[in-house]
C-alpha cells in the first residue's frame, strides 16, 4: 500500500508519497513548493532514512517538508 499526505496554506504546500524501500521498510518522497514576491520555488527530494512503518515514513516526510518550508519562508535557506 502507498500512503500520501499533504499540508498546505495559501503560499506553500508539502506533499509526501511513501514507497517500499529495497532494503525493507519504507521511504518517502517529498515535494515542497512556495510562492512569494520573489517567484515560485519547488523542490523534490527523498528522505534520507528508511522507516519501519509507512505511517512513520509519511509523518517524518511531512515533518521534513515543513522544516524546508519554515527555512525557506524565514529566509534562512536560499535554493
PDB file of C-alpha atoms in Angstrom:
ATOM      1  CA  UNK A   1       0.000   0.000   0.000  1.00  0.00           C
ATOM      2  CA  UNK A   2       1.156   3.546  -0.724  1.00  0.00           C
ATOM      3  CA  UNK A   3       0.279   6.381   1.625  1.00  0.00           C
ATOM      4  CA  UNK A   4       0.077  10.014   0.557  1.00  0.00           C
ATOM      5  CA  UNK A   5      -0.302  13.134   2.631  1.00  0.00           C
ATOM      6  CA  UNK A   6      -0.152  16.879   2.276  1.00  0.00           C
ATOM      7  CA  UNK A   7      -0.150  20.088   4.246  1.00  0.00           C
ATOM      8  CA  UNK A   8      -0.738  23.474   2.679  1.00  0.00           C
ATOM      9  CA  UNK A   9      -1.594  27.116   3.124  1.00  0.00           C
ATOM     10  CA  UNK A  10      -2.166  29.850   0.564  1.00  0.00           C
ATOM     11  CA  UNK A  11       1.536  30.357  -0.295  1.00  0.00           C
ATOM     12  CA  UNK A  12       3.076  26.921   0.287  1.00  0.00           C
ATOM     13  CA  UNK A  13       2.453  23.182   0.127  1.00  0.00           C
ATOM     14  CA  UNK A  14       4.118  19.937   1.192  1.00  0.00           C
ATOM     15  CA  UNK A  15       3.208  16.629  -0.481  1.00  0.00           C
ATOM     16  CA  UNK A  16       4.534  13.228   0.590  1.00  0.00           C
ATOM     17  CA  UNK A  17       4.275   9.772  -1.009  1.00  0.00           C
ATOM     18  CA  UNK A  18       5.565   6.587   0.628  1.00  0.00           C
ATOM     19  CA  UNK A  19       7.009   3.563  -1.159  1.00  0.00           C
ATOM     20  CA  UNK A  20       8.642   0.268  -0.164  1.00  0.00           C
ATOM     21  CA  UNK A  21      12.420   0.509   0.289  1.00  0.00           C
ATOM     22  CA  UNK A  22      14.643  -2.008  -1.498  1.00  0.00           C
ATOM     23  CA  UNK A  23      16.238  -2.986   1.822  1.00  0.00           C
ATOM     24  CA  UNK A  24      12.893  -3.425   3.582  1.00  0.00           C
ATOM     25  CA  UNK A  25      10.821  -0.814   5.350  1.00  0.00           C
ATOM     26  CA  UNK A  26       9.548   2.346   3.675  1.00  0.00           C
ATOM     27  CA  UNK A  27      10.888   5.532   2.128  1.00  0.00           C
ATOM     28  CA  UNK A  28       9.124   8.791   1.410  1.00  0.00           C
ATOM     29  CA  UNK A  29       9.370  11.211  -1.482  1.00  0.00           C
ATOM     30  CA  UNK A  30       8.731  14.838  -0.589  1.00  0.00           C
ATOM     31  CA  UNK A  31       7.636  17.741  -2.802  1.00  0.00           C
ATOM     32  CA  UNK A  32       7.661  21.270  -1.385  1.00  0.00           C
ATOM     33  CA  UNK A  33       6.541  24.431  -3.159  1.00  0.00           C
ATOM     34  CA  UNK A  34       6.388  28.060  -2.107  1.00  0.00           C
ATOM     35  CA  UNK A  35       5.077  31.183  -3.835  1.00  0.00           C
ATOM     36  CA  UNK A  36       6.430  34.601  -2.901  1.00  0.00           C
ATOM     37  CA  UNK A  37       7.060  38.039  -4.365  1.00  0.00           C
ATOM     38  CA  UNK A  38      10.454  36.682  -5.468  1.00  0.00           C
ATOM     39  CA  UNK A  39       8.821  33.971  -7.583  1.00  0.00           C
ATOM     40  CA  UNK A  40       7.925  30.313  -7.324  1.00  0.00           C
ATOM     41  CA  UNK A  41      10.094  27.718  -5.587  1.00  0.00           C
ATOM     42  CA  UNK A  42       9.696  23.940  -5.844  1.00  0.00           C
ATOM     43  CA  UNK A  43      11.925  21.138  -4.626  1.00  0.00           C
ATOM     44  CA  UNK A  44      11.587  17.335  -4.788  1.00  0.00           C
ATOM     45  CA  UNK A  45      13.683  15.050  -2.605  1.00  0.00           C
ATOM     46  CA  UNK A  46      13.676  11.724  -0.810  1.00  0.00           C
ATOM     47  CA  UNK A  47      14.027  11.495   2.971  1.00  0.00           C
ATOM     48  CA  UNK A  48      17.437  10.069   3.878  1.00  0.00           C
ATOM     49  CA  UNK A  49      16.038   7.487   6.305  1.00  0.00           C
ATOM     50  CA  UNK A  50      14.244   4.178   5.847  1.00  0.00           C
ATOM     51  CA  UNK A  51      11.325   3.689   8.231  1.00  0.00           C
ATOM     52  CA  UNK A  52       9.842   0.538   9.742  1.00  0.00           C
ATOM     53  CA  UNK A  53       6.236   1.541   9.012  1.00  0.00           C
ATOM     54  CA  UNK A  54       4.562   3.553   6.267  1.00  0.00           C
ATOM     55  CA  UNK A  55       2.926   5.703   8.913  1.00  0.00           C
ATOM     56  CA  UNK A  56       6.351   6.690  10.282  1.00  0.00           C
ATOM     57  CA  UNK A  57       7.611   7.426   6.762  1.00  0.00           C
ATOM     58  CA  UNK A  58       4.612   9.630   5.988  1.00  0.00           C
ATOM     59  CA  UNK A  59       4.774  11.608   9.230  1.00  0.00           C
ATOM     60  CA  UNK A  60       8.547  12.130   9.031  1.00  0.00           C
ATOM     61  CA  UNK A  61       8.217  13.197   5.393  1.00  0.00           C
ATOM     62  CA  UNK A  62       5.629  15.816   6.302  1.00  0.00           C
ATOM     63  CA  UNK A  63       7.816  16.987   9.192  1.00  0.00           C
ATOM     64  CA  UNK A  64      10.878  17.269   6.926  1.00  0.00           C
ATOM     65  CA  UNK A  65       8.900  19.125   4.263  1.00  0.00           C
ATOM     66  CA  UNK A  66       7.523  21.555   6.835  1.00  0.00           C
ATOM     67  CA  UNK A  67      11.077  22.200   8.046  1.00  0.00           C
ATOM     68  CA  UNK A  68      12.100  23.079   4.469  1.00  0.00           C
ATOM     69  CA  UNK A  69       9.151  25.472   4.181  1.00  0.00           C
ATOM     70  CA  UNK A  70       9.970  27.089   7.528  1.00  0.00           C
ATOM     71  CA  UNK A  71      13.598  27.630   6.492  1.00  0.00           C
ATOM     72  CA  UNK A  72      12.612  28.917   3.047  1.00  0.00           C
ATOM     73  CA  UNK A  73       9.954  31.365   4.266  1.00  0.00           C
ATOM     74  CA  UNK A  74      12.215  32.699   7.036  1.00  0.00           C
ATOM     75  CA  UNK A  75      14.980  33.456   4.527  1.00  0.00           C
ATOM     76  CA  UNK A  76      17.413  31.052   6.201  1.00  0.00           C
ATOM     77  CA  UNK A  77      17.511  28.791   3.121  1.00  0.00           C
ATOM     78  CA  UNK A  78      18.392  30.081  -0.341  1.00  0.00           C
ATOM     79  CA  UNK A  79      17.932  27.422  -3.014  1.00  0.00           C
TER      80      UNK A  79
END
